[in-house]
XYZ file of C-alpha atoms in Angstrom:
603
model
C -17.383 -15.900 26.947
C -19.965 -14.548 24.639
C -19.592 -12.850 21.190
C -20.661 -10.120 19.596
C -20.190 -9.932 15.591
C -20.187 -5.825 14.719
C -19.801 -4.453 11.171
C -18.863 -0.731 10.591
C -20.572 0.973 8.367
C -19.996 4.222 6.415
C -19.579 6.229 3.682
C -15.712 6.765 2.588
C -13.115 9.141 4.424
C -15.813 9.014 7.861
C -12.811 7.571 9.852
C -14.005 3.687 10.278
C -10.450 2.657 10.275
C -9.571 5.020 12.680
C -12.038 3.888 15.153
C -10.752 0.330 14.439
C -7.466 0.874 15.081
C -8.578 2.611 17.917
C -10.836 -0.242 19.440
C -8.516 -3.420 18.175
C -5.200 -2.068 18.787
C -2.165 -5.345 17.566
C -5.677 -7.338 17.611
C -5.932 -5.523 14.033
C -5.847 -8.096 10.660
C -6.202 -7.277 7.405
C -6.937 -9.476 4.151
C -8.872 -10.510 1.425
C -12.852 -11.311 1.640
C -13.594 -14.826 0.536
C -13.731 -15.303 -3.103
C -12.620 -11.437 -3.841
C -9.864 -9.508 -3.700
C -11.424 -6.720 -1.802
C -9.336 -5.882 1.273
C -10.849 -6.778 4.602
C -9.837 -5.138 8.015
C -11.331 -6.871 11.032
C -10.045 -6.638 14.893
C -11.464 -7.915 18.481
C -11.958 -6.224 21.621
C -12.860 -7.564 24.751
C -14.993 -5.253 27.055
C -16.722 -6.565 30.244
C -17.497 -10.113 29.546
C -18.242 -10.211 26.125
C -15.462 -10.657 23.075
C -16.825 -8.332 20.270
C -15.319 -8.876 16.518
C -15.642 -5.592 14.414
C -15.604 -6.111 10.973
C -14.697 -2.571 8.509
C -17.144 -2.774 5.727
C -15.709 -0.941 2.319
C -16.950 2.708 2.279
C -20.048 3.028 0.348
C -22.758 6.127 -0.084
C -26.071 4.048 -0.837
C -27.245 0.309 -0.459
C -28.412 0.826 -4.303
C -27.001 1.237 -7.538
C -23.850 -0.735 -6.618
C -21.378 -0.643 -9.461
C -17.941 -1.090 -8.015
C -16.745 -4.688 -6.446
C -15.659 -3.060 -2.903
C -19.250 -1.753 -2.970
C -20.861 -5.177 -3.775
C -18.988 -7.034 -1.182
C -20.196 -4.276 1.352
C -23.924 -4.188 0.149
C -24.317 -8.279 0.378
C -22.604 -8.557 3.526
C -25.295 -6.178 5.018
C -28.141 -7.456 3.433
C -27.553 -11.628 4.078
C -27.614 -9.679 8.051
C -24.484 -12.642 9.315
C -23.921 -10.396 12.123
C -25.156 -9.064 15.622
C -24.984 -5.307 15.410
C -24.207 -2.277 12.643
C -22.265 0.157 13.907
C -23.001 3.354 11.483
C -20.045 5.769 11.612
C -20.797 9.517 10.204
C -18.091 12.258 9.628
C -19.882 15.140 11.722
C -19.404 18.277 9.577
C -21.057 16.138 6.682
C -23.904 14.772 8.845
C -26.339 15.843 5.921
C -24.578 13.723 3.313
C -24.063 10.494 5.737
C -27.849 10.984 6.932
C -28.614 9.349 3.669
C -26.781 5.984 4.176
C -28.493 5.801 7.785
C -32.025 5.862 6.241
C -31.041 3.107 4.431
C -29.648 1.260 6.727
C -32.673 1.666 9.289
C -34.477 0.062 6.347
C -32.113 -3.354 6.942
C -34.481 -3.562 10.776
C -30.911 -4.659 12.419
C -30.019 -3.390 15.899
C -28.065 -0.067 15.371
C -25.311 2.724 16.878
C -24.861 5.545 15.606
C -21.372 6.886 15.931
C -20.991 10.773 15.577
C -17.445 10.522 14.660
C -14.842 13.703 14.123
C -17.050 15.682 16.316
C -14.182 18.254 17.485
C -14.113 18.962 13.680
C -17.584 19.696 13.762
C -17.310 21.942 16.773
C -14.449 23.972 15.419
C -16.845 24.637 12.669
C -19.257 26.102 15.148
C -21.398 23.025 14.276
C -23.773 21.660 17.034
C -25.303 18.331 16.655
C -27.633 17.387 19.275
C -27.333 13.951 19.302
C -29.862 13.081 22.455
C -32.444 14.732 20.114
C -31.236 12.349 17.469
C -30.949 9.726 19.288
C -35.010 10.255 20.540
C -35.619 10.448 17.071
C -34.235 7.172 15.658
C -34.597 4.970 18.780
C -31.068 4.151 18.868
C -27.726 5.137 20.661
C -26.028 7.625 19.543
C -22.378 8.725 20.246
C -20.142 11.405 19.721
C -16.430 9.879 19.139
C -13.459 11.321 17.523
C -11.250 8.822 16.275
C -7.938 10.543 16.169
C -7.972 10.881 19.890
C -10.199 7.934 20.691
C -12.710 10.354 22.673
C -15.471 8.315 22.935
C -14.640 4.980 22.797
C -15.353 4.038 26.171
C -19.237 5.443 25.831
C -19.279 3.879 22.149
C -18.301 0.353 23.779
C -21.633 0.477 26.263
C -23.812 1.600 23.745
C -22.945 -1.437 21.718
C -22.905 -4.089 24.682
C -26.028 -1.958 25.997
C -28.063 -2.257 22.383
C -27.162 -6.155 21.930
C -28.206 -6.984 25.147
C -31.602 -5.258 24.536
C -32.043 -5.741 21.311
C -32.947 -2.273 20.576
C -34.089 -1.545 17.197
C -34.326 1.285 15.471
C -37.743 3.942 14.302
C -38.423 3.924 10.742
C -37.276 0.581 9.569
C -39.991 1.054 6.285
C -38.685 3.978 5.100
C -37.358 2.932 1.766
C -37.712 -0.239 -0.193
C -41.493 1.637 -1.391
C -42.224 3.067 -4.313
C -41.048 7.269 -4.271
C -37.979 6.106 -1.903
C -35.920 8.512 -2.959
C -38.192 11.626 -2.657
C -39.090 9.801 1.148
C -35.182 9.859 1.834
C -34.445 13.211 0.850
C -37.321 14.444 2.871
C -36.572 12.110 5.774
C -32.627 13.621 6.249
C -33.704 16.852 5.383
C -35.957 17.170 8.363
C -33.732 14.883 10.869
C -30.671 17.371 9.635
C -33.085 20.659 10.631
C -34.345 19.022 13.496
C -30.420 18.742 15.289
C -28.089 20.788 13.936
C -27.404 24.386 14.807
C -24.962 25.942 12.630
C -23.802 29.608 12.770
C -25.532 32.559 10.328
C -21.889 32.916 8.995
C -19.655 30.346 7.803
C -15.844 30.666 8.768
C -13.181 29.708 6.593
C -11.774 26.808 7.817
C -8.172 26.100 7.591
C -8.751 23.225 4.251
C -10.004 26.021 2.278
C -7.360 28.012 2.985
C -4.765 25.204 2.282
C -6.912 23.898 -0.785
C -6.623 27.690 -2.015
C -2.812 26.868 -2.505
C -2.596 22.816 -3.063
C -4.988 22.869 -5.434
C -3.857 25.986 -7.562
C -2.865 24.665 -11.153
C 0.706 25.885 -11.058
C 1.280 26.090 -7.242
C -0.422 23.080 -6.341
C 2.515 20.937 -8.562
C 4.978 22.730 -7.445
C 3.794 21.679 -3.941
C 3.255 18.097 -5.149
C 6.726 17.977 -6.671
C 8.456 19.343 -3.431
C 6.442 16.867 -1.197
C 7.930 14.087 -3.513
C 11.635 15.437 -3.115
C 11.537 16.151 0.980
C 9.337 12.565 1.390
C 12.951 10.998 -0.807
C 15.172 13.589 1.225
C 13.944 12.675 4.739
C 14.029 8.934 4.131
C 17.172 8.828 3.146
C 18.599 11.014 5.566
C 16.792 9.752 8.443
C 17.417 5.895 7.455
C 21.207 6.145 5.874
C 22.787 5.655 9.337
C 20.300 3.231 10.554
C 20.878 1.236 7.071
C 24.829 1.670 8.167
C 24.735 0.861 11.622
C 22.530 -2.147 10.999
C 24.736 -3.651 8.153
C 27.660 -3.837 10.191
C 25.543 -5.693 12.993
C 24.588 -8.342 10.377
C 27.537 -8.462 8.311
C 30.282 -7.849 10.952
C 29.540 -8.312 14.319
C 26.547 -11.116 14.092
C 28.314 -13.592 11.528
C 31.553 -13.385 13.319
C 29.516 -14.076 16.447
C 27.950 -16.822 15.113
C 31.424 -18.304 13.594
C 32.891 -18.129 16.649
C 29.826 -20.007 18.752
C 29.255 -22.655 16.249
C 32.739 -23.133 15.832
C 32.788 -24.323 19.729
C 30.391 -26.570 19.348
C 32.730 -28.407 16.470
C 29.461 -27.742 14.140
C 30.770 -28.688 10.401
C 32.096 -26.153 8.163
C 29.221 -26.887 5.699
C 26.634 -25.980 8.075
C 28.816 -23.133 9.370
C 28.906 -21.552 6.344
C 24.892 -22.133 5.484
C 24.323 -19.934 8.843
C 26.772 -17.105 8.088
C 26.430 -16.864 4.300
C 23.234 -18.196 3.644
C 20.671 -16.999 6.773
C 22.567 -14.039 7.965
C 24.852 -12.588 4.967
C 21.619 -13.416 2.250
C 18.113 -12.410 4.676
C 20.725 -9.945 7.297
C 21.310 -7.266 3.903
C 17.349 -7.513 3.434
C 16.920 -6.196 6.840
C 19.469 -4.090 7.190
C 16.858 -1.767 4.706
C 14.357 -2.419 7.809
C 14.472 1.607 8.735
C 14.378 2.523 5.032
C 11.022 0.808 4.108
C 9.314 1.743 7.922
C 9.986 5.275 7.173
C 8.577 5.484 3.309
C 5.761 3.417 4.567
C 5.390 6.343 7.066
C 5.334 8.878 4.772
C 2.580 7.208 2.333
C 0.386 6.572 5.294
C 0.666 10.111 6.522
C -0.338 11.825 2.977
C -3.189 9.012 2.813
C -4.932 9.353 5.975
C -3.999 13.331 6.270
C -6.486 14.131 3.345
C -3.680 15.144 0.673
C -3.853 11.875 -1.417
C -7.113 12.580 -2.522
C -5.872 16.185 -3.681
C -3.035 14.848 -5.823
C -6.224 12.606 -7.169
C -7.987 16.189 -8.011
C -4.402 17.761 -9.076
C -3.332 15.165 -12.295
C -7.137 15.166 -13.190
C -6.703 17.531 -16.312
C -3.613 14.987 -17.185
C -5.431 11.557 -16.583
C -8.435 12.955 -18.476
C -6.366 13.078 -21.535
C -5.942 9.209 -21.116
C -9.654 8.694 -20.828
C -9.497 8.669 -16.442
C -10.505 10.517 -14.002
C -8.465 11.698 -11.183
C -10.070 8.787 -8.868
C -7.214 6.622 -10.707
C -4.125 8.104 -9.201
C -4.922 6.710 -5.594
C -4.268 3.289 -6.930
C -1.155 4.523 -8.469
C 0.383 6.476 -5.290
C -0.227 3.233 -2.830
C 1.517 1.586 -5.705
C 4.830 3.189 -4.060
C 4.322 1.089 -1.134
C 3.594 -2.157 -2.934
C 1.663 -2.913 -6.151
C -0.391 -5.750 -5.009
C -2.894 -3.909 -2.819
C -2.808 -0.817 -5.041
C -3.924 -3.554 -8.117
C -6.557 -4.461 -5.239
C -7.369 -0.426 -5.249
C -9.137 -0.414 -8.383
C -11.792 -2.356 -7.692
C -13.016 1.131 -6.893
C -13.108 2.061 -10.611
C -16.463 1.480 -11.869
C -15.542 1.147 -15.762
C -14.138 -2.052 -16.934
C -11.627 -0.610 -19.379
C -10.160 1.788 -16.258
C -9.546 -0.659 -14.837
C -7.178 -2.620 -16.888
C -5.897 0.790 -17.440
C -4.384 1.298 -14.508
C -3.593 -2.160 -13.427
C -1.479 -1.918 -16.560
C 0.339 1.523 -15.029
C 0.955 0.015 -11.219
C 3.897 -2.107 -12.244
C 6.027 1.128 -13.178
C 5.328 2.411 -9.954
C 8.323 1.581 -7.943
C 7.247 0.176 -4.634
C 9.246 -0.256 -1.131
C 10.748 -3.528 -2.401
C 12.697 -2.005 -5.583
C 13.060 1.046 -3.390
C 15.574 -1.195 -1.356
C 17.674 -2.296 -3.968
C 17.678 1.098 -5.663
C 18.817 2.695 -2.246
C 21.701 -0.425 -1.914
C 22.662 0.247 -5.849
C 22.431 4.163 -5.914
C 24.496 4.899 -2.308
C 27.074 2.684 -3.887
C 27.642 3.795 -7.203
C 26.297 7.758 -7.259
C 27.231 10.741 -5.288
C 23.369 12.453 -5.139
C 21.002 9.145 -4.127
C 18.259 11.450 -3.039
C 17.749 13.139 -6.670
C 18.727 9.701 -8.335
C 16.109 8.013 -6.526
C 13.490 10.628 -7.490
C 14.788 10.151 -11.237
C 14.064 6.500 -11.470
C 10.798 7.656 -9.650
C 9.631 10.019 -12.315
C 11.038 7.718 -15.162
C 8.728 4.667 -13.982
C 5.769 7.660 -13.912
C 6.604 8.586 -17.170
C 6.511 5.326 -18.962
C 3.132 4.291 -17.187
C 1.987 7.529 -18.644
C 2.908 7.094 -22.332
C 1.984 3.040 -22.235
C -1.164 4.260 -20.875
C -2.026 6.589 -23.215
C -0.765 4.581 -26.113
C -3.321 1.587 -25.064
C -6.257 4.405 -24.553
C -5.783 5.152 -28.135
C -5.282 1.793 -29.551
C -6.745 -1.237 -27.439
C -8.590 -0.053 -24.873
C -10.601 3.420 -26.834
C -13.361 4.118 -25.238
C -15.516 6.896 -24.227
C -14.359 9.559 -21.137
C -15.752 8.488 -17.941
C -16.270 11.253 -15.243
C -16.884 10.907 -11.378
C -17.384 13.465 -8.674
C -14.882 13.232 -6.137
C -15.420 13.567 -2.199
C -12.338 15.737 -0.779
C -12.083 14.974 3.075
C -10.879 18.130 5.195
C -7.238 18.215 6.356
C -6.427 16.247 9.485
C -3.433 15.470 11.420
C -3.886 11.530 12.231
C -3.332 9.935 15.441
C 0.145 8.469 16.457
C -1.692 5.225 17.246
C -3.722 5.248 14.119
C -0.912 6.092 11.757
C 1.557 3.551 13.807
C -0.759 0.586 13.385
C -0.905 0.743 9.985
C 2.656 1.316 9.475
C 3.474 -1.633 11.582
C 1.302 -4.001 9.983
C 2.805 -2.916 6.623
C 6.503 -3.531 7.993
C 5.320 -6.867 10.002
C 4.906 -8.070 5.959
C 8.077 -6.637 4.702
C 9.561 -8.796 7.679
C 7.116 -11.882 6.959
C 8.456 -11.636 3.519
C 12.099 -11.382 4.305
C 11.484 -14.312 6.276
C 9.875 -16.492 4.458
C 10.795 -16.207 0.974
C 13.630 -14.410 0.764
C 15.095 -17.235 3.022
C 13.827 -19.822 1.263
C 15.749 -17.930 -1.675
C 18.647 -17.732 -0.330
C 18.619 -21.238 0.609
C 18.095 -22.304 -2.720
C 21.033 -20.128 -4.298
C 23.446 -21.126 -1.732
C 22.603 -24.877 -2.083
C 22.703 -24.329 -6.250
C 26.459 -22.662 -5.519
C 27.436 -26.017 -3.306
C 26.081 -28.230 -5.620
C 27.365 -30.837 -7.578
C 29.376 -31.962 -3.936
C 32.733 -31.235 -4.338
C 32.941 -28.795 -7.168
C 35.348 -26.272 -6.609
C 35.032 -23.771 -8.992
C 31.882 -21.497 -8.852
C 31.260 -21.129 -12.483
C 30.823 -24.905 -12.587
C 27.986 -25.177 -10.223
C 24.399 -25.483 -10.430
C 24.125 -21.743 -9.886
C 27.482 -20.452 -12.280
C 25.575 -22.892 -15.023
C 22.487 -21.293 -14.839
C 23.951 -17.655 -14.617
C 26.333 -18.424 -17.502
C 23.366 -19.514 -20.025
C 21.840 -16.120 -19.796
C 24.568 -14.175 -20.124
C 24.217 -13.573 -23.245
C 20.581 -12.357 -23.409
C 22.401 -9.982 -20.245
C 25.438 -8.821 -21.943
C 24.419 -6.206 -24.589
C 23.010 -4.042 -21.321
C 26.273 -4.664 -19.545
C 25.244 -7.176 -17.423
C 27.645 -10.350 -18.836
C 28.810 -11.670 -15.432
C 27.113 -14.391 -14.617
C 26.488 -13.370 -10.914
C 24.195 -10.633 -11.652
C 22.412 -12.737 -14.089
C 22.163 -15.306 -11.502
C 20.986 -13.037 -8.996
C 18.285 -11.739 -11.184
C 16.528 -15.597 -11.101
C 14.797 -15.538 -8.335
C 14.297 -11.635 -7.877
C 11.178 -12.308 -9.893
C 9.458 -13.683 -6.722
C 10.539 -10.888 -4.408
C 12.312 -7.628 -5.629
C 14.822 -7.596 -2.050
C 16.140 -11.173 -3.374
C 18.140 -9.547 -5.685
C 20.650 -8.379 -2.650
C 20.437 -11.567 -0.786
C 21.454 -13.631 -3.850
C 24.185 -11.080 -4.365
C 25.330 -11.518 -1.043
C 24.989 -14.888 -0.679
C 27.062 -15.485 -3.899
C 29.961 -13.334 -2.992
C 30.019 -14.122 -0.046
C 30.580 -17.538 -1.086
C 33.656 -16.062 -3.726
C 35.045 -14.675 -0.847
C 36.474 -17.517 0.654
C 35.625 -17.846 4.441
C 39.713 -17.971 5.074
C 39.801 -14.450 3.283
C 39.299 -11.464 4.872
C 35.631 -10.083 3.918
C 35.075 -6.700 2.562
C 31.378 -5.238 2.801
C 29.098 -6.191 -0.068
C 29.235 -3.029 -1.977
C 32.549 -2.905 -2.603
C 32.298 -6.579 -3.787
C 29.625 -5.595 -6.076
C 32.064 -2.615 -7.159
C 34.559 -4.820 -8.403
C 32.236 -6.792 -10.836
C 29.957 -4.105 -11.950
C 31.119 -0.694 -13.278
C 28.822 2.749 -13.077
C 27.364 2.367 -16.190
C 26.350 -1.220 -16.012
C 24.945 -0.434 -12.634
C 22.615 2.224 -13.760
C 21.333 -0.377 -16.338
C 20.690 -2.506 -13.795
C 18.530 -0.044 -12.286
C 16.655 0.774 -15.170
C 16.277 -2.976 -15.967
C 14.648 -3.531 -12.391
C 12.726 -0.260 -12.526
C 10.851 -1.587 -15.402
C 10.189 -5.175 -15.526
C 7.130 -6.494 -13.928
C 8.265 -6.092 -10.189
C 7.677 -9.693 -8.525
C 5.606 -12.742 -8.998
C 2.545 -11.446 -6.793
C 1.853 -8.402 -8.725
C 1.991 -11.041 -11.705
C -0.414 -13.323 -9.861
C -2.953 -10.262 -8.962
C -2.895 -8.556 -12.596
C -4.248 -12.328 -13.537
C -6.739 -13.018 -11.116
C -7.732 -8.741 -11.825
C -7.802 -8.917 -15.291
C -7.281 -12.527 -16.592
C -3.946 -14.359 -17.904
C -3.628 -13.122 -21.375
C -3.318 -9.516 -20.388
C -0.862 -10.642 -17.303
C 1.202 -12.510 -19.519
C 1.499 -10.017 -22.637
C 1.904 -7.423 -19.324
C 5.555 -10.043 -18.583
C 6.653 -9.730 -21.994
C 5.908 -6.168 -22.758
C 7.668 -5.171 -19.460
C 10.552 -7.398 -20.117
C 11.551 -6.470 -23.732
C 10.844 -2.618 -22.862
C 13.317 -3.189 -19.859
C 15.688 -4.722 -21.522
C 15.105 -2.142 -24.528
C 15.731 0.906 -22.554
C 18.540 -0.799 -20.350
C 20.825 -1.322 -23.700
C 19.676 2.395 -24.528
C 21.423 3.635 -21.195
C 24.396 1.435 -21.223
C 25.138 1.858 -24.763
C 24.858 6.004 -24.578
C 26.980 6.052 -21.632
C 29.767 4.442 -23.573
C 28.835 7.074 -26.550
C 29.127 9.911 -24.674
C-alpha cells in the first residue's frame, strides 16, 4: 500500500489537532520528537489505496526568528523536507493573519493543500471567503472544513491525494527569501485577502465579544474563575463518588472473593493465592477504583482548554504574574499541571526566556496533578465531612506556595527584566464530542497503563518485602517493616510515626497513586486472610487520626510529585536545579506538615 506523509502546519489554535482527531481517530498517538521533549502528535488514516501518515507540527506564526523550542522543531522539520505534502490549516475568521504564514510556506516549493478551517464561524460572522478564487490565485487545492463537526474531511482527503498524484506545486514560490521580503509579504497578503474575502459593512457583535465583557472583567472575571474551579470539583466528586464506591466494592469484595474461590478449587498454594488477592487485586484494584474521577478531571481540563477559556485565564492573571516578572502565557502550563506535571513542564518550551522557563518549572510541581487527586479524594472522603471544600483548599494551598516561592526566586536568584507578550485569544468554541473524548481517552489510557505497569510493579515489590525473610511471622520484622521503622523517627514529629504509613510513602516517589496500593497491600496482609476483612478506609482510620491525616495530605501536596517530574525537571532545566528543588520541596513539605499537625494539637 503506497504511503503519503503529510505535515499539518498553521498558527496556534487554528484547529489542527481537531482535524487530526477526526481523520486519525483511535490511530492518534502522542509522544515526543526525537532528541527533544516537545510534544509530537501523529496519526494514520487509510483512504482509497493510500496509507496517509499525518504529523501535527507545533503551532507557529512565522518561519523566521523562531525562539521557542517548539517553533524551532516545526521550522527545522519543514526545511528538512522529509515529507510529501503540506496541509496548511487556516482559521477562516482570521484569514488575513494566517495568510502571512501561508505566503512563507509557498516559498518552500512543496506540494500544499489549504484547509479553511472553522468555516462555520466565518459564516456566522458574515465573512464570505471565495475558496475557488483563492485556489486559482495560489494554484493549489483549497477546501473549507470544520474541525468540530468533521465537515469537509472527505473533500480534504480527496484534495490531498489528488495533489500528491499530480504533484501540484503552488504559484509564487519565490515570494520570500529576497531583500525587502517583509514588505513583499505584507503586500501579497493584503492583495490576496482583498481579492477573496467579502465582509459586512457593519461588524455584528459576536458571542465571544459579549462573554469577554464579563469573563475578562478585573473583578467579575476572578469571581467566575473561582466559581469554575469550585464547580469542577463539585461535579467531579459528585458524579465520581458513587462510581468509585461501586468499583471499590467490585474489586475488594466481589473480585477478591471470586479469585480466592477459583484458586482454592484449583489447589493453588496459599502463597500464590495471597499474592493474587493482596498484591494484584488489592494493590492495583484500589487505584483502578478511581478511574471515573481521573476521567472526569481530564474531561473538565480538556474542556477548558479546547473551549478557549484557558487563554482567558492567562490574560486574567497577567497583572499578578507580572509582579513575578512573568507574563500571562506562563499560566497555561500551570493550568495543564492539574492534569499531569510532566506535560506541563514540557509546555514551558513555548516560553521564550530561559529564566521564565525555570521559574514556571519551579511552580509546576506545586499544582496538584490527577495522581495526587486520587490520594486526596481517598483521604478526604475518609476523614472529612466537606470533601469538595477540602480538595479546593488543598489546591489553593499548593498554588499559594508556588507563588510565594516564585516571587522569592524572582527577587533573588532569578532577577531579570520584565518580559512582554502579545496574547492571541481564540474565540469561544464548543468542542466536538469526538475531539473531546479522544483527548480524554488518551490521558485515561495513560493512567491505566501506569496502573498496570508501575503501580503493579510497586505492589509486587511491597508485597514481597512484607513476606521476606521467609517464615517471618511478625510484620514489623519483615524487610518492609524494618525500612518503615528506620524512617519512623523522621516522620514522627509530623504525626506519621506508624511504620505502615512511612513504608507506603517510600515507593510513592515513583507514582503518587502507589500510596493507596501500598496501604492496601500492607493492611490486607496485616488483617489476615482468615479474619473478616473491613474496608481500607476503616483500616486506615485505626492507625491514622484526623490530625495526622491532614498532615499527611499537606506533605503529599508539597513534596515533589513523582520521579517522572523530577527527571523531566532535570532534562528541561539541569541536574542541580532538579536536585535542589527535590530537597527544597521535601523540607518545605515536612515543615508545613509539622506546623499543621502541632497547631491542631494546640487548638
